[in-house]
Short mmCIF file of C-alpha atoms and ligand atoms in Angstrom, two decimals:
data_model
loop_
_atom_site.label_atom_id
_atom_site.label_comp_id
_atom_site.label_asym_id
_atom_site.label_seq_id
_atom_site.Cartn_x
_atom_site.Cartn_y
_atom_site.Cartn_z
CA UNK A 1 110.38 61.31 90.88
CA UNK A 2 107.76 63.82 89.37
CA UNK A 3 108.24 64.21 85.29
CA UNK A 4 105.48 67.34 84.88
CA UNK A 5 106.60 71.04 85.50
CA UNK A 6 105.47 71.72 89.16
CA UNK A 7 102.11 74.06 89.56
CA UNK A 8 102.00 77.33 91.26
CA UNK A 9 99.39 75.34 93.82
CA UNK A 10 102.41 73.04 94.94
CA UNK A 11 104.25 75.59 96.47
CA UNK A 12 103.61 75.38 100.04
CA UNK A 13 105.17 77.83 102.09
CA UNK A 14 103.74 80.22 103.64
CA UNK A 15 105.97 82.92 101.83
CA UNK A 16 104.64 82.74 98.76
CA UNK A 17 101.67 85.19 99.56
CA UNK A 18 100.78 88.26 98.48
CA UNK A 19 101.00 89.99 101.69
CA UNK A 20 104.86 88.97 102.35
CA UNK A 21 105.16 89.77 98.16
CA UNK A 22 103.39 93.17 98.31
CA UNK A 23 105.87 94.07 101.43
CA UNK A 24 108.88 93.19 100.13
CA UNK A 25 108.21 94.81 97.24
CA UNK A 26 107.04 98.66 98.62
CA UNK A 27 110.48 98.15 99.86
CA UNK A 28 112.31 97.67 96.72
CA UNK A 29 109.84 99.75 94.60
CA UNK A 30 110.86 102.57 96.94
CA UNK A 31 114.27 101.93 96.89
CA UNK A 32 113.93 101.61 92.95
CA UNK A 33 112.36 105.21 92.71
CA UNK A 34 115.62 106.75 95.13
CA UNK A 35 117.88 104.95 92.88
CA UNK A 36 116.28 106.64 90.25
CA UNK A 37 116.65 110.01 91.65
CA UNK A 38 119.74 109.69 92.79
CA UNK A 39 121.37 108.17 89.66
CA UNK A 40 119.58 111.04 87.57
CA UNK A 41 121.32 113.64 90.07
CA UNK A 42 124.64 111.66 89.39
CA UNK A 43 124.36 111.94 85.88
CA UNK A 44 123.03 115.26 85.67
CA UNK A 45 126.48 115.99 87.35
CA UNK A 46 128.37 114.51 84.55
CA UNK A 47 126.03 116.05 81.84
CA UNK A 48 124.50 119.24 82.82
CA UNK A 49 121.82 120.94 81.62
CA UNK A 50 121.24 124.50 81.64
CA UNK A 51 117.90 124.23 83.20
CA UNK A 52 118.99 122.26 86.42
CA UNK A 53 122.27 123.98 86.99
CA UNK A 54 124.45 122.81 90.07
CA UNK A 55 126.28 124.71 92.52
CA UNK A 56 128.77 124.30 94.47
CA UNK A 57 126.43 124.08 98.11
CA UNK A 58 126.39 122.00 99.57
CA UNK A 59 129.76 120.53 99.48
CA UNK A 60 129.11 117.27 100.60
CA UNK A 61 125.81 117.06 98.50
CA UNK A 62 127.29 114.59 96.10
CA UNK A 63 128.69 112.34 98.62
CA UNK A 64 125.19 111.63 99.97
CA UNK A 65 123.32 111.35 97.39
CA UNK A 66 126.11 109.22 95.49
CA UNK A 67 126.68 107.64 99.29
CA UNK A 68 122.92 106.72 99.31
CA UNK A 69 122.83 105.58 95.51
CA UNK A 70 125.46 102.62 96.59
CA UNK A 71 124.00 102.40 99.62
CA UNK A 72 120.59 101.96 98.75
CA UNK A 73 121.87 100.00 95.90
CA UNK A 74 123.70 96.95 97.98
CA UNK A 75 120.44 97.02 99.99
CA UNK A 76 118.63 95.95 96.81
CA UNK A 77 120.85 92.28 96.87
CA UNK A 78 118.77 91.20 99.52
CA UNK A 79 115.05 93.02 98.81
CA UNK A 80 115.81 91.61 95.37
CA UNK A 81 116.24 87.70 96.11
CA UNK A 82 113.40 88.01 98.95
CA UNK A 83 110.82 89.40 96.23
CA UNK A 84 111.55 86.50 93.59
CA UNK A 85 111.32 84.21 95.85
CA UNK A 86 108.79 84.97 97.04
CA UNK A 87 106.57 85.72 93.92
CA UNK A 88 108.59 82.78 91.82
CA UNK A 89 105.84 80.34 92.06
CA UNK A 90 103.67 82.38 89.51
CA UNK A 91 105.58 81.43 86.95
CA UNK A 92 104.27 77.70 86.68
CA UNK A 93 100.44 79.38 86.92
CA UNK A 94 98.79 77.54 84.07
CA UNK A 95 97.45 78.24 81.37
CA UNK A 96 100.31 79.84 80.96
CA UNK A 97 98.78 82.37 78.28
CA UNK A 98 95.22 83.67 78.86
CA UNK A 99 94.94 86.29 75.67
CA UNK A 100 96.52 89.84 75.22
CA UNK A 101 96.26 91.70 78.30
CA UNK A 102 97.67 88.86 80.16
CA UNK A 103 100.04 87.99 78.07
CA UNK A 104 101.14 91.92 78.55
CA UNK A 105 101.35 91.84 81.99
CA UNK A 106 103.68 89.02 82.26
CA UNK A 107 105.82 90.55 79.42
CA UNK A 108 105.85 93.58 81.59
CA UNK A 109 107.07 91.69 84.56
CA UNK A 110 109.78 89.67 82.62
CA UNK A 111 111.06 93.35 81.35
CA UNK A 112 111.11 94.09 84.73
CA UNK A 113 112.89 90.97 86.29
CA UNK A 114 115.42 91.04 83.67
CA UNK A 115 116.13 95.31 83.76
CA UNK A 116 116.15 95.19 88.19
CA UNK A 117 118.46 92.21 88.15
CA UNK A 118 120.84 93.34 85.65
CA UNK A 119 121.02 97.13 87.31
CA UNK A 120 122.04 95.04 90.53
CA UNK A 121 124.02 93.01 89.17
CA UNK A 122 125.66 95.32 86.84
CA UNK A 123 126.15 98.36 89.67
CA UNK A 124 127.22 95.59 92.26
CA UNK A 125 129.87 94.38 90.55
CA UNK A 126 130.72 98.06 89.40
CA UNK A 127 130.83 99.30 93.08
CA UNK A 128 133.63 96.63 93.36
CA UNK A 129 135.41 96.99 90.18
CA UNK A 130 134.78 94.05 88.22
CA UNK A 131 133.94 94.39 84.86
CA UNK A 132 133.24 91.13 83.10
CA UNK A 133 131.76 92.79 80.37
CA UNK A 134 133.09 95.02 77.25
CA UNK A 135 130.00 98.09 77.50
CA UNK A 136 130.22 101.56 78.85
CA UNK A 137 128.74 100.31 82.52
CA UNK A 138 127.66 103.81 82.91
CA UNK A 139 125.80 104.59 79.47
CA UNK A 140 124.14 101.17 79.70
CA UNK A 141 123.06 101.61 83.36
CA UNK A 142 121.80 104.74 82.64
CA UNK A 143 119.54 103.40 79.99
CA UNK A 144 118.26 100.23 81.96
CA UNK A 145 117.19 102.60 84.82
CA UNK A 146 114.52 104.20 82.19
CA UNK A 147 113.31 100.22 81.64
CA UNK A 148 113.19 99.89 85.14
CA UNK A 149 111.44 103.01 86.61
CA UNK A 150 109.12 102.14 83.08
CA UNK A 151 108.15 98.83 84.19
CA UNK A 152 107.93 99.38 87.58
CA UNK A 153 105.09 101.90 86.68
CA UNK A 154 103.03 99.75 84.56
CA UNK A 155 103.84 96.60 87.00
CA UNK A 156 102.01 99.04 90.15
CA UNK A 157 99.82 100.55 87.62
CA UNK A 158 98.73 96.68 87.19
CA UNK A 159 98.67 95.16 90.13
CA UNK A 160 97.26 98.22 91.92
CA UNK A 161 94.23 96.64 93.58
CA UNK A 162 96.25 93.66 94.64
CA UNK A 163 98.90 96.06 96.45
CA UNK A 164 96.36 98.09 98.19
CA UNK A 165 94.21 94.69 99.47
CA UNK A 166 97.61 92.50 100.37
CA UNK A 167 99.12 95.79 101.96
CA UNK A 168 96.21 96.18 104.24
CA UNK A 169 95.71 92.95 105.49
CA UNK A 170 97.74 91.96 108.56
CA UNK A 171 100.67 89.28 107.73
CA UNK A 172 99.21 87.17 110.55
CA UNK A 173 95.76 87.05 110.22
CA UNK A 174 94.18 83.85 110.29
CA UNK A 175 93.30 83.68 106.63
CA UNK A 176 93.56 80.96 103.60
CA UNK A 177 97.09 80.58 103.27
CA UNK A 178 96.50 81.29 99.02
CA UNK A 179 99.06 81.26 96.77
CA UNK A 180 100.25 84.60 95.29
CA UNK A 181 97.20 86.69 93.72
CA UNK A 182 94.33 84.41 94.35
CA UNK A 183 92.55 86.28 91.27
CA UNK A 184 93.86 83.89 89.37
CA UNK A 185 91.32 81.18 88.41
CA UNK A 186 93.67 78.23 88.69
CA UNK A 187 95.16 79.49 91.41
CA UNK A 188 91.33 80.54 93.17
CA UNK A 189 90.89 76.73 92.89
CA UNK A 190 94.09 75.43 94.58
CA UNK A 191 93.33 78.10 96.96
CA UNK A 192 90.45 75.66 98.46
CA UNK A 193 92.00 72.88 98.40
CA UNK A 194 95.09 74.35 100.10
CA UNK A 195 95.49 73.82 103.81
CA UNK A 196 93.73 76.26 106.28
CA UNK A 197 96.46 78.94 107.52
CA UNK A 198 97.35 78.88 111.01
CA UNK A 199 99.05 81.45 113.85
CA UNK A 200 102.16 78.70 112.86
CA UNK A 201 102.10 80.58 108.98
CA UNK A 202 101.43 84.02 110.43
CA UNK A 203 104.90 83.62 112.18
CA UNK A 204 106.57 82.10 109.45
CA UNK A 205 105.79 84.87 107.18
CA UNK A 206 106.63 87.54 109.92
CA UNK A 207 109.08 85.69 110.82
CA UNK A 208 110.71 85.89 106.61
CA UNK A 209 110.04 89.49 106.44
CA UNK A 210 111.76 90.03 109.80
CA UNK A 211 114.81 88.16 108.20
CA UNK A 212 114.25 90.55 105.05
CA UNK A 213 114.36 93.44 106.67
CA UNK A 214 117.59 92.69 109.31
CA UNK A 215 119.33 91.60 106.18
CA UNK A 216 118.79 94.65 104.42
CA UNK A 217 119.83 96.44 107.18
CA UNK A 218 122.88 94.59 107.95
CA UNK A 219 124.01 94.89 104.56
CA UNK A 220 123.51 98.90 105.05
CA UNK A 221 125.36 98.87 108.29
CA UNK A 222 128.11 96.78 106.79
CA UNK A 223 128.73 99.10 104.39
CA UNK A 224 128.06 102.65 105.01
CA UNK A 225 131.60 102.67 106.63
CA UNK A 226 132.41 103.48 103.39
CA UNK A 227 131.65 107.17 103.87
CA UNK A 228 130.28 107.77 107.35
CA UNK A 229 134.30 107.57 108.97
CA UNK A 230 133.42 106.40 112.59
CA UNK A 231 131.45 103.38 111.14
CA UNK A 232 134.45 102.72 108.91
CA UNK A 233 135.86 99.62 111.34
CA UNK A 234 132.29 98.04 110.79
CA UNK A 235 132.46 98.12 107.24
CA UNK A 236 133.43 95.13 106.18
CA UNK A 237 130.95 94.28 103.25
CA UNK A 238 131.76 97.69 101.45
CA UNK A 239 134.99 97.81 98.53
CA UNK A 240 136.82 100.46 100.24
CA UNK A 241 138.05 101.39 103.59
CA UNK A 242 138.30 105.73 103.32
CA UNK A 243 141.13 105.59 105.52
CA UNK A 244 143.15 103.50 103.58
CA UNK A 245 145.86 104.96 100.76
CA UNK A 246 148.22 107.26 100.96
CA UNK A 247 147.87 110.83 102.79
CA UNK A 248 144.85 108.59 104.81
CA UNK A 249 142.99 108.85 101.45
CA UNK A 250 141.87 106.35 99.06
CA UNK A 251 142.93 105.93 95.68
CA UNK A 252 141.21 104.89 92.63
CA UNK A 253 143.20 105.87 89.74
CA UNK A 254 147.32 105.51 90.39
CA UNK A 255 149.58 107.14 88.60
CA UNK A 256 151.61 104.27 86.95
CA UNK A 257 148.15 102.80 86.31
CA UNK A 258 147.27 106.65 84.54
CA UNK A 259 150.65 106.14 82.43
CA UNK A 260 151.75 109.71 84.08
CA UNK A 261 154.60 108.76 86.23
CA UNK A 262 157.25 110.27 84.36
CA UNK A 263 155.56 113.18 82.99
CA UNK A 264 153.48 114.18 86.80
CA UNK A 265 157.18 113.98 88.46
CA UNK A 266 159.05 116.15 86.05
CA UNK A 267 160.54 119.41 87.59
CA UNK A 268 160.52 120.88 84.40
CA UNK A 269 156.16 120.72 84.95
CA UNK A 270 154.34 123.59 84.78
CA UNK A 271 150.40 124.20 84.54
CA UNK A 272 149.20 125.94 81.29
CA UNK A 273 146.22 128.41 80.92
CA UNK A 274 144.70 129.70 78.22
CA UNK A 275 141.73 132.14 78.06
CA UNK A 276 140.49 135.38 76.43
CA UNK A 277 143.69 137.42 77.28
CA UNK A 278 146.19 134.93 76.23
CA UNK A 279 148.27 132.20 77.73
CA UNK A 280 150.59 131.94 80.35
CA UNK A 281 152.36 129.35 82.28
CA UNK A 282 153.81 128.67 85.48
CA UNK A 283 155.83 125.99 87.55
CA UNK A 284 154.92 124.75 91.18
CA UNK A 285 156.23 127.42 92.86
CA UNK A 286 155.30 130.33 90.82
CA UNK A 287 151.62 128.94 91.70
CA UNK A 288 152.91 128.39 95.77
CA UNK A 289 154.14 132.06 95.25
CA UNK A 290 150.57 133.29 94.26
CA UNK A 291 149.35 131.73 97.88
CA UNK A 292 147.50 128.85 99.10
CA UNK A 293 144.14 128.88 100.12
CA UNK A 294 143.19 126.23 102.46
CA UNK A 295 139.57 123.94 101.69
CA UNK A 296 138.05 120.84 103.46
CA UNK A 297 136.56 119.33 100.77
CA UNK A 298 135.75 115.66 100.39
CA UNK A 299 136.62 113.02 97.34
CA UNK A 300 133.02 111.41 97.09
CA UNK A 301 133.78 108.89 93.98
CA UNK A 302 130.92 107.51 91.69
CA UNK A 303 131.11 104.34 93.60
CA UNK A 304 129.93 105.19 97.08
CA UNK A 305 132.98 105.89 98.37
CA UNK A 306 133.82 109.25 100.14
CA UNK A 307 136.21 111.43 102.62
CA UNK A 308 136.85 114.34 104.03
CA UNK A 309 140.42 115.92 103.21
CA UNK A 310 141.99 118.93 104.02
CA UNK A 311 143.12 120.54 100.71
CA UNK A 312 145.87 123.69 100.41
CA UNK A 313 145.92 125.40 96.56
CA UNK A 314 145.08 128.52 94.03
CA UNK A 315 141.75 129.32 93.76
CA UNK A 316 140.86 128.11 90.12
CA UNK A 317 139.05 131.80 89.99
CA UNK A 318 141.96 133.56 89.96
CA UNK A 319 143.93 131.18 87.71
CA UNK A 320 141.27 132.06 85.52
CA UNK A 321 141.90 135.62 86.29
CA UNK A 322 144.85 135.87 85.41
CA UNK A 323 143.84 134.89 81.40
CA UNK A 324 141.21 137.17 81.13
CA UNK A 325 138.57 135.10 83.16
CA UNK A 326 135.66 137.28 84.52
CA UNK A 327 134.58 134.20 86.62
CA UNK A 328 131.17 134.08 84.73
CA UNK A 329 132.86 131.28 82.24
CA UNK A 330 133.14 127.33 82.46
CA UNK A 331 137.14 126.07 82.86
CA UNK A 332 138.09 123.29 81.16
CA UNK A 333 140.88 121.23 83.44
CA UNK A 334 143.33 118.88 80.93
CA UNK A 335 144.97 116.01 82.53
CA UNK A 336 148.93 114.89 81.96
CA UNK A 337 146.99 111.35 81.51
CA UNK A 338 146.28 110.43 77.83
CA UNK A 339 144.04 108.48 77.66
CA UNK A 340 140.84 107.77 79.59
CA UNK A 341 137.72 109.19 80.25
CA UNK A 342 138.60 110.92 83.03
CA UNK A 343 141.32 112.84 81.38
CA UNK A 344 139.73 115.88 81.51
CA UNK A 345 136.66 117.64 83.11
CA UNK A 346 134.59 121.11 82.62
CA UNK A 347 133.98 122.94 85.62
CA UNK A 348 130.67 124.66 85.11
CA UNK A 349 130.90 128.45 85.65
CA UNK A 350 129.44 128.47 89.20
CA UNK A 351 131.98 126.40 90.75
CA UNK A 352 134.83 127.84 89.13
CA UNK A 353 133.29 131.33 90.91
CA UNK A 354 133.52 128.80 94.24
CA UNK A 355 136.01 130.40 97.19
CA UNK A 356 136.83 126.36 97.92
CA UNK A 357 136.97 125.65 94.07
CA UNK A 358 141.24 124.91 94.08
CA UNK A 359 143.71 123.89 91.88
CA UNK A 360 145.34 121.58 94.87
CA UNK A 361 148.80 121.74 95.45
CA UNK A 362 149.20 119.91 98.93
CA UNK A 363 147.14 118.03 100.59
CA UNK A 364 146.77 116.98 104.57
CA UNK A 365 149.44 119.46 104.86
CA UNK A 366 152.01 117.79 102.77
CA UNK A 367 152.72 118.04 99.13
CA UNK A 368 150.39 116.03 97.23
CA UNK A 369 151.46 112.39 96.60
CA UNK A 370 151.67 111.01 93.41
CA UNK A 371 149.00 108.93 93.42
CA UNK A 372 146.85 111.83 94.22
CA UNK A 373 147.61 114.01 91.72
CA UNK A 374 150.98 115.51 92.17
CA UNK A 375 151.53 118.24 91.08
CA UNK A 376 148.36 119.87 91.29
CA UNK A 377 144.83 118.38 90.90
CA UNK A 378 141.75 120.06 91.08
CA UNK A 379 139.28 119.59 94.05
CA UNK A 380 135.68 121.70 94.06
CA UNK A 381 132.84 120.93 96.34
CA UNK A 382 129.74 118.67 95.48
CA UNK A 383 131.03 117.30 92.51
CA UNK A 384 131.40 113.68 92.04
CA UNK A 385 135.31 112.14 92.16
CA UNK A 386 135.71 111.05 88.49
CA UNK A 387 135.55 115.06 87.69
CA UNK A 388 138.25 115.79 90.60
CA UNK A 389 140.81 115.52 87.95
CA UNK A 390 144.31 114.48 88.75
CA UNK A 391 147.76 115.58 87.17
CA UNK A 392 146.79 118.92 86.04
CA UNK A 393 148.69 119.74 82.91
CA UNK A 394 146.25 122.76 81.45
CA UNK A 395 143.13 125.11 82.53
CA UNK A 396 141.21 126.76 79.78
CA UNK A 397 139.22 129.27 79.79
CA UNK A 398 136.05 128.54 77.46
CA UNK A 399 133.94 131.53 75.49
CA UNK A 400 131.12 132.59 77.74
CA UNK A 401 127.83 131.07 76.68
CA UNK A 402 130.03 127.61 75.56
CA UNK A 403 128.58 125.18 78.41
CA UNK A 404 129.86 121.64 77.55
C1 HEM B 1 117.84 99.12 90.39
C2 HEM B 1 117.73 100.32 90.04
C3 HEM B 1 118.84 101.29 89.70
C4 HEM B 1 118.62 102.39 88.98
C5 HEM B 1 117.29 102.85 88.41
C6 HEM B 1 119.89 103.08 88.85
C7 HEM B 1 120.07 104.28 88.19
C8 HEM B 1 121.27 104.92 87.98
C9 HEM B 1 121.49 106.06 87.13
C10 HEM B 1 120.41 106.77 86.32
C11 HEM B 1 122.81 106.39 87.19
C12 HEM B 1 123.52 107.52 86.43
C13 HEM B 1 124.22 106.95 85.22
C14 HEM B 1 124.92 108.04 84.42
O1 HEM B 1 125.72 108.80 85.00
O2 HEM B 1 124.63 108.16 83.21
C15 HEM B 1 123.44 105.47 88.09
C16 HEM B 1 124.79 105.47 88.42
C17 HEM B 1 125.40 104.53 89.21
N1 HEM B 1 124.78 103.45 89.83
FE1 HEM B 1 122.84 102.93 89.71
N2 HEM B 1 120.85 102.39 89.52
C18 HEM B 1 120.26 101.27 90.05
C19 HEM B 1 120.90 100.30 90.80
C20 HEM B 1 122.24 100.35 91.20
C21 HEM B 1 122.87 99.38 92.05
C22 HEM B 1 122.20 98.17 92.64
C23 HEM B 1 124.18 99.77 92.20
C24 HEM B 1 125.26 99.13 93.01
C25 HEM B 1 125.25 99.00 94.27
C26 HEM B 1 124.36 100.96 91.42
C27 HEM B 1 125.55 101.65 91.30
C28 HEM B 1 125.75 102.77 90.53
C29 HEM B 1 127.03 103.42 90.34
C30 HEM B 1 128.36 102.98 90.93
C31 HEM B 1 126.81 104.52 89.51
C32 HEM B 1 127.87 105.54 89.04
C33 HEM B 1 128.38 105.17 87.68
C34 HEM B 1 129.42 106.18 87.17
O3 HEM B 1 129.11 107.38 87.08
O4 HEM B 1 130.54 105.75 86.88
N3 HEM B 1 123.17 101.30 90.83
N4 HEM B 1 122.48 104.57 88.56
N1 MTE B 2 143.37 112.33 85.50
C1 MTE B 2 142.55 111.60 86.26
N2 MTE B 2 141.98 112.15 87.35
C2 MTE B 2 141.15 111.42 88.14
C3 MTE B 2 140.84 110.08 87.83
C4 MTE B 2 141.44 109.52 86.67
O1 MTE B 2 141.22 108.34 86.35
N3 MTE B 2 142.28 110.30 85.93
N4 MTE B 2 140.01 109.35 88.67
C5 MTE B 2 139.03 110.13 89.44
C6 MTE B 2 138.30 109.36 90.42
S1 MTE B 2 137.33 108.10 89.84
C7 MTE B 2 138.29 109.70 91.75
S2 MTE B 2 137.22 108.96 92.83
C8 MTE B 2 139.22 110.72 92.28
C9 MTE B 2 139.94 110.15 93.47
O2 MTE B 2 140.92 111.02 93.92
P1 MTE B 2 142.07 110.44 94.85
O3 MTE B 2 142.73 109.33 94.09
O4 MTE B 2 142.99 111.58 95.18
O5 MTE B 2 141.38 109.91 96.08
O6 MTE B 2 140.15 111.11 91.31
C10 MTE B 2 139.60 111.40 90.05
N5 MTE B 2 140.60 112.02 89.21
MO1 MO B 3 135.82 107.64 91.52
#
């Protein structure tokens, strides 16, 4: 039995190469940088800024880019565990230190390691509700993805030259099979004495980035059921089915779990707004009286999930309206629920001027079920699902000029 730490020389296979590394990882670097942009969009939702305002066009915007966060996101699982494998040998390179810059560049790449796996792990286990931890997931993701896009800069800033030489060299060439980054001198010297590479390696590694690549894929296919509705039979990898729940609609947040079952099935309910001209208040069918407006707008929830539904309600516009609301002013919607962080939401101006911007009333032609936010919920276009808030009890009006 061997007693010293193994050397990065001893590593055999035919995988550990910079040409199968440098593949792997355009791949996840890529998906890194749409993860990036997409979670930015995501929480530029949740935290606007005047100078990147959103609309309300394109309605499903949200659900893709949300849809291809998650997606994009599972997809990592595999690119992941296919880069450290195969770039773990480099880890027993010795010497292990070789002064500053060196020692900066492996620094760089633990940052990285250690930020990638924990936004995978973290948003995995997110996507399917387990939370074995006691931090804001969000507010700590959204931090680690500035350590990640950081590190992933430096780590291609580094490595450049490497990139661009394994990159364009064919995976099956009949060269020196070399352990990752043959600049290294220890590992320029175990490069001679390793074996000769032959068309048998050249498969292999083909043959592992082949395997990388159908995995990925699979794991896509397997789960972008979640939100594309005719692949929803096929995905079986993915948290949530969008056809399951009641009215044929997923649910995320019940009732009895909100603490609003008693107070959302009251008859004595009625919806309170408050604005420049005053307050007023009205029950369920004063608002059916004021006429429903019909919108398809889809539930597109934070974690991937999303569906069409087929919405009937008052135009949040002319609740607004009828409080003194010019349509040029953000609406705060308050929840029944009282506790939470989804208790309330701020529509931003432009989608409370939205025609398919409703306080929703019914739903798939039927009154809206509990567990969907009876009795009235709001539903506007592109927005993401945790700001769809349920169990309307109150719409204000906010001062012009007072963006939250
Ligand atoms: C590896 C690189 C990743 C980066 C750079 C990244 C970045 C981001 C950012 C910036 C946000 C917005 C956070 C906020 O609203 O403040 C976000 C949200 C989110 N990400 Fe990621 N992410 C990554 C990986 C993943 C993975 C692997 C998953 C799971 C499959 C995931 C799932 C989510 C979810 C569910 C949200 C929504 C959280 C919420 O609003 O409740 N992310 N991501
Ligand atoms: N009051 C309240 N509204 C809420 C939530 C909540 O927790 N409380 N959850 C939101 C989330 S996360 C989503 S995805 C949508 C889902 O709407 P649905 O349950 O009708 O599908 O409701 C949103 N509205
Ligand atoms: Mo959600």
């Amino acid at each position: 039995m061997r007693t010293t730490a193994p050397r990065t020389a001893d590593f055999r296979s035919p995988v550990h190469d910079p040409r199968v590394v440098a593949r792997v990882g355009a791949l996840l670097g890529s998906a890194v940088v749409v993860l990036f942009l997409t979670g930015l969009l995501s929480h530029l939702h949740q935290h606007p800024v005047t100078w990147l305002p959103f609309g309300p066009a394109p309605s499903w915007g949200y659900r893709l880019t949300q849809g291809v966060h998650v997606g994009v996101g599972l997809a990592c699982v595999p690119l992941l565990l296919a880069k450290l494998y195969a770039a773990y040998p480099r880890l027993f390179e010795r010497p292990a230190l070789r002064g500053a810059r060196h020692a900066l560049e492996r620094a760089s790449v633990a940052v990285l390691v250690a930020a990638t796996t924990f936004q995978v792990v973290t948003g995995v286990l997110n996507v399917f509700q387990v939370y074995p931890w006691r931090f804001s997931f969000v507010r700590v993701h959204y931090a680690v993805a500035w350590v990640v896009l950081g590190s992933v800069l430096v780590h291609v800033g580094v490595k450049l030259p490497t990139i661009v030489a394994a990159l364009r060299s064919t995976v099956d060439d009949a060269r020196e099979s070399s352990p990752v980054e043959p600049a290294a001198p220890g590992a320029a010297a175990a490069a001679d004495t390793a074996p000769a590479d032959t068309a048998a390696a050249g498969t292999t590694r083909r043959g592992f980035l082949a395997a990388v690549a159908a995995t990925t894929l699979g794991v896509v296919a397997l789960t972008v059921g979640q939100t594309v509705r005719p692949l929803a039979p096929f995905a079986v990898l993915a948290p949530r089915d969008p056809r399951v729940g009641p009215q044929g609609l997923p649910v995320n947040k019940t009732a009895r779990s909100a603490g609003v079952e008693q107070t959302a099935a009251d008859p004595a309910w009625r919806l309170g707004l408050s604005g420049p001209a005053g307050e007023r208040s009205l029950s369920r069918d004063e608002l059916a009286a004021l006429g429903l407006v019909r919108a398809v707008v889809p539930i597109a929830c934070v974690e991937g999930w999303s569906a069409t539904a087929t919405w009937d309600g008052v135009r949040v516009r002319d609740l607004a309206g009828l409080v003194g609301g010019t349509g040029r002013e953000d609406v705060r919607v308050e929840s029944l629920q009282q506790g939470g962080s989804y208790r309330e939401s701020t529509l931003p101006a432009a989608y409370v001027a939205a025609d398919d911007t409703l306080l929703a009333l019914r739903l798939a032609d039927e009154d809206l079920d509990l567990d969907h936010g009876y009795p009235a919920r709001v539903v506007a276009p592109n927005r993401p699902g945790v700001l769809q808030t349920k169990w309307v009890s109150r719409i204000v009006v906010l001062p012009a000029g007072d963006a939250a």
